[in-house]
Coordinates of C-alpha atoms in Angstrom, one line a residue:
Chain A
M1 CA 4.4 -27.1 23.8
S2 CA 1.1 -28.1 25.4
H3 CA 0.5 -25.7 28.2
T4 CA -2.9 -26.5 29.7
L5 CA -5.0 -24.5 32.0
A6 CA -4.2 -26.8 34.9
E7 CA -0.5 -26.0 34.7
H8 CA -1.1 -22.3 35.0
Q9 CA -3.9 -22.3 37.5
P10 CA -3.4 -25.0 40.1
G11 CA -6.9 -24.5 41.4
F12 CA -8.5 -24.6 38.0
V13 CA -9.7 -27.9 36.7
P14 CA -10.1 -27.8 32.9
T15 CA -13.9 -27.8 32.6
A16 CA -15.6 -31.0 32.0
D17 CA -17.9 -28.8 29.9
A18 CA -16.4 -29.4 26.5
C19 CA -18.3 -26.5 25.3
V20 CA -15.7 -24.0 26.3
K21 CA -13.7 -23.0 23.2
I22 CA -11.7 -20.1 24.6
A23 CA -11.0 -19.5 28.3
V24 CA -9.6 -16.3 29.6
R25 CA -8.2 -16.0 33.1
G26 CA -7.0 -12.8 34.8
L27 CA -6.0 -11.0 31.6
D28 CA -4.2 -7.7 31.8
F29 CA -3.2 -5.8 28.7
F30 CA -0.8 -3.0 28.3
Y31 CA 0.0 -0.4 25.6
G32 CA 3.5 0.5 26.9
D33 CA 2.9 1.9 30.4
F34 CA -0.8 2.3 29.9
Q35 CA -2.9 -0.5 31.1
A36 CA -5.9 -0.9 28.8
L37 CA -7.6 -4.0 30.3
T38 CA -7.6 -5.4 33.8
D39 CA -8.3 -8.8 35.3
I40 CA -10.6 -10.2 32.6
T41 CA -11.9 -13.7 33.2
C42 CA -14.5 -15.4 31.0
D43 CA -15.3 -18.5 28.9
I44 CA -16.3 -18.3 25.3
R45 CA -18.6 -21.2 24.4
D46 CA -18.1 -23.3 21.4
N47 CA -20.4 -22.9 18.4
S48 CA -22.1 -19.8 19.7
V49 CA -22.1 -16.1 19.0
T50 CA -20.6 -14.0 21.8
A51 CA -21.1 -10.2 21.6
F52 CA -18.7 -7.7 23.2
I53 CA -20.5 -4.4 24.0
G54 CA -19.6 -1.2 25.7
P55 CA -18.9 2.4 25.1
S56 CA -16.2 3.6 22.7
G57 CA -12.6 3.2 24.0
C58 CA -13.6 0.5 26.5
G59 CA -11.1 -2.0 25.1
K60 CA -13.5 -4.4 23.4
S61 CA -11.4 -4.4 20.2
T62 CA -8.2 -4.6 22.1
F63 CA -9.5 -7.7 23.9
L64 CA -10.7 -9.2 20.6
R65 CA -7.3 -8.8 19.1
C66 CA -5.7 -10.7 22.0
F67 CA -7.4 -13.9 20.7
N68 CA -5.4 -14.0 17.4
R69 CA -2.4 -12.1 18.8
M70 CA -2.9 -9.2 16.4
N71 CA -1.7 -7.0 19.2
D72 CA 1.7 -8.6 18.8
L73 CA 2.1 -6.4 15.6
I74 CA 2.0 -3.3 17.7
I75 CA 5.3 -2.5 19.3
G76 CA 5.2 -2.1 23.1
T77 CA 2.1 -4.1 23.9
K78 CA 2.1 -6.7 26.6
V79 CA -0.3 -9.4 27.7
E80 CA -0.4 -10.9 31.2
G81 CA -2.7 -13.7 32.3
L82 CA -4.0 -16.6 30.4
I83 CA -5.9 -17.2 27.2
T84 CA -6.5 -20.8 26.0
L85 CA -7.9 -22.1 22.8
D86 CA -9.1 -25.7 23.3
G87 CA -7.1 -25.8 26.5
Q88 CA -3.9 -24.7 24.9
D89 CA -2.2 -21.5 26.1
I90 CA -2.0 -19.3 23.0
Y91 CA 0.7 -17.0 24.6
A92 CA 2.9 -19.9 25.7
P93 CA 6.5 -19.6 24.5
G94 CA 7.0 -21.2 21.2
V95 CA 3.4 -20.8 20.0
D96 CA 3.6 -19.5 16.5
P97 CA 1.1 -16.5 16.1
V98 CA 1.1 -17.1 12.4
D99 CA -0.3 -20.6 12.9
L100 CA -2.7 -19.4 15.5
R101 CA -4.1 -16.9 13.1
R102 CA -4.8 -19.7 10.6
R103 CA -7.2 -21.2 13.2
I104 CA -8.7 -17.9 14.4
G105 CA -10.0 -15.8 11.5
M106 CA -10.8 -12.1 11.7
I107 CA -13.2 -9.7 10.0
F108 CA -12.5 -6.0 10.3
Q109 CA -14.7 -2.9 10.6
Q110 CA -13.6 -1.6 7.2
P111 CA -14.0 -4.3 4.5
N112 CA -10.4 -4.9 3.3
P113 CA -10.3 -7.1 0.3
F114 CA -6.8 -7.4 -1.3
P115 CA -6.4 -5.4 -4.5
M116 CA -6.7 -8.6 -6.6
S117 CA -9.4 -10.6 -8.2
I118 CA -12.3 -12.1 -6.2
Y119 CA -11.0 -15.6 -6.9
D120 CA -7.4 -14.7 -5.7
N121 CA -8.8 -13.1 -2.6
V122 CA -10.6 -16.3 -1.5
A123 CA -7.7 -18.5 -2.7
Y124 CA -5.2 -16.4 -0.7
G125 CA -5.3 -18.4 2.5
P126 CA -5.4 -21.9 0.9
R127 CA -2.4 -20.9 -1.3
L128 CA -0.5 -19.7 1.8
H129 CA -1.0 -23.1 3.2
G130 CA 0.4 -24.7 0.1
M131 CA -2.6 -25.6 -1.9
K132 CA -1.6 -25.4 -5.5
K133 CA -3.9 -27.6 -7.7
K134 CA -6.4 -25.6 -9.7
A135 CA -9.2 -28.0 -9.1
D136 CA -8.7 -27.9 -5.3
L137 CA -8.6 -24.2 -5.3
D138 CA -11.6 -23.9 -7.5
E139 CA -13.6 -26.1 -5.1
V140 CA -12.5 -24.1 -2.0
V141 CA -13.3 -20.8 -3.6
E142 CA -16.8 -22.0 -4.6
T143 CA -17.5 -23.6 -1.2
S144 CA -16.3 -20.5 0.7
L145 CA -18.2 -18.1 -1.4
K146 CA -21.3 -20.2 -1.0
R147 CA -20.9 -20.3 2.7
A148 CA -20.5 -16.5 2.7
N149 CA -23.7 -16.2 0.6
L150 CA -21.9 -14.4 -2.1
W151 CA -21.5 -17.1 -4.7
K152 CA -24.7 -16.3 -6.6
E153 CA -23.7 -12.6 -7.0
V154 CA -20.1 -13.2 -8.1
K155 CA -19.9 -16.6 -9.8
D156 CA -19.6 -15.1 -13.3
I157 CA -17.2 -12.3 -12.3
L158 CA -14.6 -14.2 -10.3
G159 CA -11.8 -12.6 -12.3
R160 CA -13.0 -9.1 -11.5
G161 CA -11.2 -7.0 -8.8
G162 CA -12.4 -7.5 -5.3
L163 CA -12.5 -3.8 -4.8
T164 CA -15.1 -3.4 -7.6
L165 CA -17.8 -4.9 -5.4
S166 CA -20.1 -2.9 -3.1
G167 CA -19.1 -2.4 0.5
G168 CA -21.5 -5.1 1.8
Q169 CA -20.3 -7.5 -0.9
Q170 CA -16.7 -6.7 0.0
Q171 CA -17.4 -7.6 3.6
R172 CA -18.9 -10.9 2.6
L173 CA -15.9 -11.5 0.4
C174 CA -13.7 -11.0 3.4
I175 CA -15.8 -13.5 5.3
A176 CA -15.4 -16.0 2.4
R177 CA -11.6 -15.3 2.4
V178 CA -11.5 -16.2 6.1
L179 CA -13.8 -19.3 5.7
A180 CA -11.5 -20.7 3.0
V181 CA -9.0 -21.7 5.6
Q182 CA -11.7 -23.3 7.8
P183 CA -11.0 -21.5 11.0
D184 CA -12.5 -22.7 14.4
V185 CA -13.1 -19.2 15.6
L186 CA -14.2 -16.1 13.8
L187 CA -13.4 -12.7 15.3
M188 CA -15.6 -9.8 14.0
D189 CA -14.6 -6.3 14.9
E190 CA -17.6 -4.2 14.2
P191 CA -18.2 -5.9 10.9
C192 CA -21.4 -4.0 10.1
S193 CA -20.6 -0.4 11.0
A194 CA -19.3 0.6 7.6
I195 CA -21.9 -1.0 5.4
D196 CA -25.5 -0.4 4.3
P197 CA -28.5 -1.9 6.2
T198 CA -29.5 -4.5 3.6
S199 CA -26.0 -5.9 3.7
V200 CA -26.1 -5.9 7.5
Q201 CA -29.1 -8.1 7.4
K202 CA -27.3 -10.5 5.1
I203 CA -24.2 -10.7 7.4
E204 CA -26.4 -11.2 10.5
D205 CA -28.2 -14.1 8.7
L206 CA -24.8 -15.5 7.8
M207 CA -23.6 -15.4 11.3
A208 CA -26.6 -17.5 12.4
E209 CA -25.8 -20.0 9.7
L210 CA -22.1 -20.2 10.5
K211 CA -22.3 -20.6 14.2
S212 CA -23.1 -24.3 13.9
T213 CA -19.5 -24.8 12.7
V214 CA -17.6 -21.8 13.9
T215 CA -17.3 -20.0 17.2
I216 CA -18.1 -16.3 16.6
I217 CA -17.1 -13.4 18.7
I218 CA -18.4 -10.0 17.6
V219 CA -17.6 -6.5 18.8
T220 CA -20.5 -4.2 18.2
H221 CA -21.6 -0.7 19.1
N222 CA -25.1 -1.6 18.1
M223 CA -27.0 -3.1 21.0
Q224 CA -29.9 -4.2 18.9
Q225 CA -27.5 -6.1 16.8
A226 CA -25.9 -7.7 19.9
A227 CA -29.4 -8.7 21.1
R228 CA -30.3 -10.1 17.7
V229 CA -27.3 -12.2 16.8
S230 CA -25.6 -13.3 20.0
D231 CA -26.1 -16.1 22.5
E232 CA -23.9 -14.5 25.1
T233 CA -23.0 -10.9 25.8
A234 CA -20.0 -9.4 27.6
F235 CA -20.2 -5.8 28.8
F236 CA -17.0 -3.8 29.1
L237 CA -16.5 -0.5 30.7
Q238 CA -13.7 1.9 31.4
E239 CA -15.1 3.7 34.4
V240 CA -12.4 6.3 34.8
M241 CA -10.5 7.9 31.9
G242 CA -6.9 6.7 31.9
E243 CA -7.7 3.7 34.1
P244 CA -7.9 0.2 32.6
A245 CA -11.2 -1.1 31.3
M246 CA -12.8 -4.2 32.8
L247 CA -15.4 -6.8 32.1
V248 CA -18.5 -5.7 34.1
E249 CA -20.9 -8.5 33.3
F250 CA -20.9 -11.6 31.2
G251 CA -23.9 -13.9 30.6
R252 CA -26.6 -15.1 28.4
T253 CA -27.7 -12.3 26.1
A254 CA -31.3 -12.7 27.1
D255 CA -30.4 -12.2 30.8
I256 CA -28.0 -9.3 30.1
F257 CA -30.7 -7.4 28.2
T258 CA -33.7 -8.2 30.3
S259 CA -32.4 -8.6 33.9
P260 CA -28.8 -7.3 34.1
K261 CA -27.2 -8.0 37.5
D262 CA -25.0 -4.9 37.5
K263 CA -26.4 -1.4 37.8
R264 CA -23.8 -0.2 35.3
T265 CA -24.9 -2.7 32.7
E266 CA -28.4 -1.7 33.1
D267 CA -27.5 2.0 32.8
Y268 CA -25.7 1.3 29.5
I269 CA -28.3 -0.9 28.1
T270 CA -31.1 1.5 28.9
G271 CA -29.1 4.3 27.2
R272 CA -28.3 6.3 30.2
F273 CA -24.7 6.7 29.1
G274 CA -22.2 5.6 26.4
Chain B
M1 CA -45.0 34.8 -7.8
A2 CA -46.6 38.2 -7.4
D3 CA -49.3 36.7 -5.2
E4 CA -46.9 35.3 -2.6
P5 CA -47.3 37.0 0.7
R6 CA -44.3 39.0 1.7
T7 CA -43.3 38.2 5.3
N8 CA -40.2 40.4 5.5
D9 CA -38.7 43.5 3.9
M10 CA -37.2 42.1 0.8
P11 CA -35.5 44.6 -1.5
S12 CA -37.9 45.1 -4.4
V13 CA -35.2 46.2 -6.9
R14 CA -32.5 43.9 -8.1
G15 CA -29.1 45.2 -7.2
E16 CA -30.1 46.7 -3.9
A17 CA -28.4 45.2 -0.8
N18 CA -28.6 47.1 2.4
N19 CA -26.7 44.8 4.8
L20 CA -24.3 42.9 2.5
K21 CA -20.9 44.3 1.9
L22 CA -19.9 44.6 -1.7
V23 CA -16.5 43.3 -2.9
S24 CA -14.1 46.1 -2.7
R25 CA -12.1 47.2 -5.8
A26 CA -8.8 46.6 -3.9
T27 CA -9.7 43.0 -3.1
Y28 CA -10.9 42.4 -6.6
F29 CA -7.7 43.7 -8.2
K30 CA -5.4 41.8 -5.7
E31 CA -7.2 38.5 -6.5
A32 CA -7.0 39.1 -10.2
T33 CA -3.4 40.1 -10.2
L34 CA -2.4 37.0 -8.2
K35 CA -4.4 34.8 -10.4
N36 CA -2.6 36.2 -13.5
L37 CA 0.8 36.0 -11.8
F38 CA 0.4 32.3 -11.2
L39 CA -0.8 31.8 -14.7
L40 CA 2.3 33.5 -15.9
C41 CA 4.5 31.2 -13.9
A42 CA 2.8 28.1 -15.3
F43 CA 3.0 29.6 -18.8
M44 CA 6.8 30.2 -18.4
A45 CA 7.4 26.6 -17.5
V46 CA 5.5 25.4 -20.6
A47 CA 7.1 28.0 -22.8
G48 CA 10.5 27.0 -21.7
V49 CA 10.0 23.4 -22.8
A50 CA 8.3 24.5 -26.0
L51 CA 11.1 27.0 -26.9
I52 CA 13.8 24.4 -26.4
F53 CA 11.9 21.9 -28.5
V54 CA 11.4 24.5 -31.3
F55 CA 15.0 25.6 -31.2
V56 CA 16.5 22.1 -31.1
G57 CA 14.1 21.0 -33.8
Y58 CA 15.0 24.0 -36.0
R59 CA 18.7 23.5 -35.7
G60 CA 18.6 19.7 -36.0
W61 CA 16.1 19.3 -38.8
P62 CA 18.6 19.6 -41.7
I63 CA 20.2 16.3 -40.5
F64 CA 17.0 14.5 -41.5
S65 CA 16.4 16.5 -44.7
E66 CA 19.9 16.6 -46.0
V67 CA 21.8 13.6 -44.6
G68 CA 18.6 11.5 -44.4
A69 CA 16.7 10.0 -41.5
G70 CA 17.9 6.5 -42.5
N71 CA 21.5 7.4 -42.7
F72 CA 21.3 9.3 -39.4
L73 CA 19.2 7.0 -37.3
F74 CA 20.4 3.7 -38.7
G75 CA 23.9 4.6 -39.9
M76 CA 26.4 2.2 -38.5
E77 CA 29.3 4.7 -38.2
W78 CA 29.8 7.9 -36.4
L79 CA 32.7 9.6 -38.3
P80 CA 31.8 13.2 -38.6
T81 CA 35.1 14.1 -40.2
K82 CA 34.3 11.8 -43.1
G83 CA 30.7 13.0 -43.3
L84 CA 29.3 9.8 -41.7
F85 CA 26.7 10.7 -39.1
G86 CA 25.3 7.3 -38.1
I87 CA 24.1 7.4 -34.5
L88 CA 23.0 3.8 -34.2
P89 CA 26.1 2.8 -32.2
L90 CA 25.6 5.8 -29.8
F91 CA 21.9 5.0 -29.5
V92 CA 22.7 1.3 -28.7
G93 CA 25.4 2.6 -26.3
S94 CA 22.7 4.7 -24.5
I95 CA 20.4 1.7 -24.3
V96 CA 23.1 -0.7 -23.1
V97 CA 24.2 1.7 -20.4
T98 CA 20.7 2.4 -19.3
L99 CA 19.4 -1.2 -19.2
G100 CA 22.5 -2.4 -17.4
A101 CA 22.0 0.3 -14.7
L102 CA 18.4 -0.6 -14.4
L103 CA 19.2 -4.3 -14.0
L104 CA 21.7 -3.5 -11.3
G105 CA 19.8 -0.7 -9.6
T106 CA 16.2 -1.8 -9.6
P107 CA 16.4 -4.8 -7.3
V108 CA 18.4 -2.8 -4.8
A109 CA 16.1 0.2 -5.0
V110 CA 12.9 -1.9 -4.6
G111 CA 14.5 -3.9 -1.8
A112 CA 15.4 -0.7 0.0
A113 CA 11.9 0.6 -0.5
V114 CA 10.4 -2.6 0.9
F115 CA 12.7 -2.4 3.9
L116 CA 11.9 1.3 4.5
S117 CA 8.2 0.9 4.1
E118 CA 7.5 -2.5 5.6
I119 CA 10.3 -3.7 7.8
A120 CA 12.5 -0.9 9.2
P121 CA 11.6 0.2 12.8
P122 CA 10.9 3.9 12.9
K123 CA 14.3 4.8 14.3
I124 CA 16.2 3.1 11.5
R125 CA 13.8 4.5 8.9
S126 CA 14.5 8.0 10.1
V127 CA 18.2 7.6 9.4
V128 CA 18.1 5.5 6.2
R129 CA 15.3 7.4 4.4
P130 CA 17.2 10.8 4.4
A131 CA 20.3 9.0 3.4
V132 CA 18.6 7.5 0.3
E133 CA 17.2 10.9 -0.5
L134 CA 20.6 12.5 -0.1
L135 CA 21.9 10.2 -2.9
A136 CA 19.6 12.1 -5.3
G137 CA 21.1 15.4 -4.2
V138 CA 24.8 14.6 -4.9
P139 CA 25.9 16.4 -8.1
S140 CA 26.5 14.0 -11.0
V141 CA 30.1 15.2 -11.5
V142 CA 30.8 13.9 -8.0
Y143 CA 29.5 10.5 -8.9
G144 CA 31.7 10.7 -12.1
F145 CA 34.7 11.6 -10.0
F146 CA 34.1 8.7 -7.6
G147 CA 33.7 6.4 -10.6
L148 CA 36.8 7.6 -12.3
L149 CA 39.1 7.4 -9.3
I150 CA 37.7 4.5 -7.2
L151 CA 35.5 2.3 -9.3
R152 CA 37.5 2.4 -12.6
P153 CA 40.7 0.8 -11.2
I154 CA 38.6 -2.0 -9.6
V155 CA 36.8 -2.6 -12.9
A156 CA 40.1 -2.5 -14.7
D157 CA 41.4 -5.3 -12.6
L158 CA 38.3 -7.3 -13.2
T159 CA 37.9 -6.9 -16.9
G160 CA 41.4 -6.0 -18.0
G161 CA 42.0 -2.8 -20.0
L162 CA 41.7 0.7 -18.4
G163 CA 38.3 0.2 -16.8
F164 CA 36.6 2.8 -19.0
G165 CA 33.4 1.2 -20.3
P166 CA 29.8 0.1 -19.6
L167 CA 30.5 -1.8 -16.4
T168 CA 31.8 1.2 -14.6
A169 CA 28.9 3.3 -16.0
W170 CA 26.4 0.7 -14.9
I171 CA 27.5 0.7 -11.3
I172 CA 27.6 4.5 -11.1
L173 CA 24.3 5.0 -12.8
A174 CA 22.7 2.2 -10.7
I175 CA 23.7 4.1 -7.6
M176 CA 22.3 7.3 -9.1
I177 CA 18.9 5.9 -10.0
I178 CA 18.4 4.2 -6.6
P179 CA 16.9 7.2 -4.9
T180 CA 14.4 7.8 -7.8
I181 CA 13.2 4.2 -7.9
A182 CA 13.3 3.7 -4.1
T183 CA 11.4 6.8 -3.1
L184 CA 8.7 6.3 -5.7
T185 CA 8.4 2.6 -4.9
E186 CA 8.1 3.5 -1.2
D187 CA 5.3 6.0 -2.0
A188 CA 3.5 3.2 -3.9
L189 CA 3.8 0.8 -1.0
Q190 CA 2.7 3.5 1.5
S191 CA -0.4 4.3 -0.5
I192 CA -1.7 0.7 0.2
P193 CA -4.2 1.0 3.0
D194 CA -3.1 -0.6 6.3
G195 CA -6.2 -2.7 6.4
V196 CA -4.8 -4.7 3.6
R197 CA -1.7 -5.6 5.6
E198 CA -3.8 -6.4 8.7
A199 CA -6.0 -8.6 6.6
S200 CA -3.0 -10.5 5.4
Y201 CA -1.4 -11.0 8.8
A202 CA -4.8 -12.0 10.2
M203 CA -5.0 -14.7 7.5
G204 CA -1.8 -16.2 9.0
A205 CA 0.6 -14.7 6.5
T206 CA 4.2 -14.0 7.5
T207 CA 5.7 -10.6 6.8
W208 CA 7.5 -12.0 3.7
Q209 CA 4.3 -13.6 2.4
T210 CA 2.5 -10.3 2.9
I211 CA 5.1 -8.4 1.0
S212 CA 5.5 -10.8 -1.9
R213 CA 1.9 -11.9 -2.3
V214 CA -0.1 -8.8 -1.5
L215 CA 1.9 -5.6 -1.3
L216 CA 4.3 -5.9 -4.2
P217 CA 1.5 -7.0 -6.6
A218 CA -0.6 -4.2 -5.3
A219 CA 2.1 -1.7 -5.9
K220 CA 3.0 -3.1 -9.3
I221 CA 2.0 -0.2 -11.5
G222 CA 3.7 2.3 -9.1
I223 CA 6.9 0.3 -9.3
V224 CA 6.8 0.2 -13.1
D225 CA 6.3 3.9 -12.9
A226 CA 9.3 4.3 -10.7
I227 CA 11.5 2.1 -13.0
I228 CA 10.5 4.2 -16.1
L229 CA 11.3 7.4 -14.3
G230 CA 14.6 5.9 -13.2
M231 CA 15.2 4.9 -16.9
G232 CA 14.6 8.6 -17.9
R233 CA 17.2 9.6 -15.3
A234 CA 19.7 7.1 -16.6
I235 CA 19.3 7.7 -20.3
G236 CA 19.6 11.5 -19.8
E237 CA 22.5 11.3 -17.4
T238 CA 25.6 12.9 -19.1
M239 CA 28.4 14.0 -16.9
A240 CA 28.9 10.9 -14.8
V241 CA 28.7 8.6 -17.8
L242 CA 31.0 10.8 -19.8
M243 CA 33.7 10.5 -17.2
V244 CA 33.7 6.7 -17.0
V245 CA 32.3 5.2 -20.2
G246 CA 35.4 5.8 -22.4
N247 CA 33.7 7.7 -25.2
A248 CA 34.6 5.5 -28.1
P249 CA 31.7 5.9 -30.6
G250 CA 31.6 2.3 -31.7
F251 CA 29.2 -0.6 -31.1
F252 CA 29.1 -2.3 -27.7
R253 CA 31.8 -4.9 -27.6
G254 CA 32.1 -5.9 -23.9
M255 CA 31.6 -4.7 -20.3
G256 CA 35.2 -3.4 -20.1
E257 CA 35.5 -1.9 -23.6
P258 CA 35.1 1.8 -24.1
L259 CA 31.7 2.9 -25.4
S260 CA 29.9 6.2 -26.1
T261 CA 26.3 7.3 -25.6
L262 CA 24.1 10.0 -27.2
T263 CA 24.5 12.4 -24.3
S264 CA 28.2 11.9 -23.7
Q265 CA 29.0 12.3 -27.4
I266 CA 27.1 15.6 -27.6
V267 CA 29.2 17.0 -24.8
M268 CA 32.4 15.6 -26.3
D269 CA 31.8 17.1 -29.8
M270 CA 30.0 20.3 -28.9
P271 CA 33.1 22.5 -28.3
Y272 CA 34.5 22.0 -31.8
A273 CA 31.7 20.8 -34.0
S274 CA 30.6 22.9 -36.9
G275 CA 28.4 22.7 -40.0
M276 CA 26.6 19.4 -40.5
H277 CA 28.4 17.9 -37.6
R278 CA 26.9 20.4 -35.2
T279 CA 23.5 19.9 -36.9
A280 CA 23.9 16.2 -36.2
L281 CA 24.4 16.9 -32.5
F282 CA 21.1 18.8 -32.5
G283 CA 19.5 15.9 -34.3
M284 CA 20.7 13.7 -31.4
A285 CA 19.1 16.1 -29.0
I286 CA 15.8 15.7 -30.8
I287 CA 16.1 11.9 -30.4
L288 CA 16.8 12.3 -26.6
F289 CA 13.9 14.7 -26.3
L290 CA 11.5 12.3 -28.0
V291 CA 12.7 9.4 -25.9
S292 CA 12.2 11.2 -22.6
M293 CA 8.8 12.5 -23.8
G294 CA 7.8 8.9 -24.6
L295 CA 8.8 7.8 -21.1
V296 CA 6.9 10.6 -19.4
L297 CA 3.8 9.8 -21.6
T298 CA 4.1 6.1 -20.6
V299 CA 4.1 7.1 -16.9
R300 CA 1.1 9.3 -17.5
L301 CA -0.8 6.5 -19.2
L302 CA 0.2 4.0 -16.4
S303 CA -1.0 6.3 -13.6
R304 CA -4.3 6.7 -15.4
L305 CA -4.5 2.9 -15.6
R306 CA -3.8 2.8 -11.8
E307 CA -6.7 5.2 -11.1
E308 CA -9.0 3.1 -13.2
T309 CA -8.1 -0.2 -11.5
S310 CA -8.3 1.0 -8.0

């Protein structure tokens, strides 16, 4: 089942640049009859943080959910075009979305730990994959919580319910839970908009640490955050209500924020709308 | 205070209000009347339960004081004509019938709830859900009739004998408690935030893994709640059980052998019982009352536990 970019796009030679983790070519997305995204093409670089910005309802989250095929869970959605992960078409027939999601982790806006202990939350993924030995699980739980900078706070209360933690801690617990299955890519859907400022700081620091091993894509409404944490930025816009949204500009964060090429990007960044 | 400069015309005398309308007497009385009316309704519900308890307790008490609690509760024989009022076989009968029905009905009910809450597409749910709820609205005499005419002959072929006995009662009762357990379990599942499901799917879990590893454990207390309430329904059920269980007040001997329960025996004996026999029936009512009170209290305790853990 190895569908490579070359097979789908005769003119497209898989980039010699091994840095491309995810490639998107001519992506259209539909909710039933409504087209939400049109003709999106971009490359997500390996071991970097890419920020998706844009006004509410511009399809950033929808786009993000295409990468781990979470949109499959919504009845009536349709994807056209191509998304590849390491050169493999993730929408090719026969690709198991369940397996894909094990390689592409996701963090949601609302921290959503399972109603079970901190330990069981983190051990959830490894157990799904068949890890049974207590010693192995103990090790994964500890490593993951350490990577999520939560270990010091919870090491003595691993048996306590995940929901007893504060909002910011819960979000880091969710990050630890995802890291426990060692994903290549981490999708973050406004991970900081429901938690307090101190915790936001911690999560941003964490992203900087993680990006050496994980490719991170973050959707954010907060442009300062995008500027702080990301290496590259994509600006999305739905220009007319009821029409599909599109990718207006994509480039190095520094360029997008200091010298945007597109007038619309500039307007948005300088706060003229949105 | 007196030194503060006055910037506007404040009324200097308490009780003076020039622009604010006062509550009219009519509004006041209407509010007060409604409040008391609702209070009365609530009081009547409580008074009903209390009255029944006092009445049943008053009529049944002599069985404890004159025959003796030991002879009554742990007596092995129910032979009112010979002055033997042991309800242990009937109590055991009630327990056997109830537990059997729970064992049969719970897996089906929980399965139905999982299907409705997690798997069924909206169209199918909109048909199946009302159907399950309709099961709760069927009068128990209809269940009994169905059991008597349709199920009993089948059971008779299976076990030999006439088909009156616990097995028939189990099946009928299991069907009867399915709506109780299924709707409450579905409520428990629905109360789990969708974010939890999303998180599980995003971790690469399948639907089945999400249900078995996250959702059912999360709904555990709610499901136990549902089972206990189903148990209350089963232990108190009278008519349907009476029609199929055989009403032989002896100990449980087998799935196809006639049996009797507390509730069915009360109905069987009520028309002709007199004297201490009648008192014994009231004594049985006290026991049933206490059992269902215990079940309700357990559910209360569990829901408090659920609030604390979440």
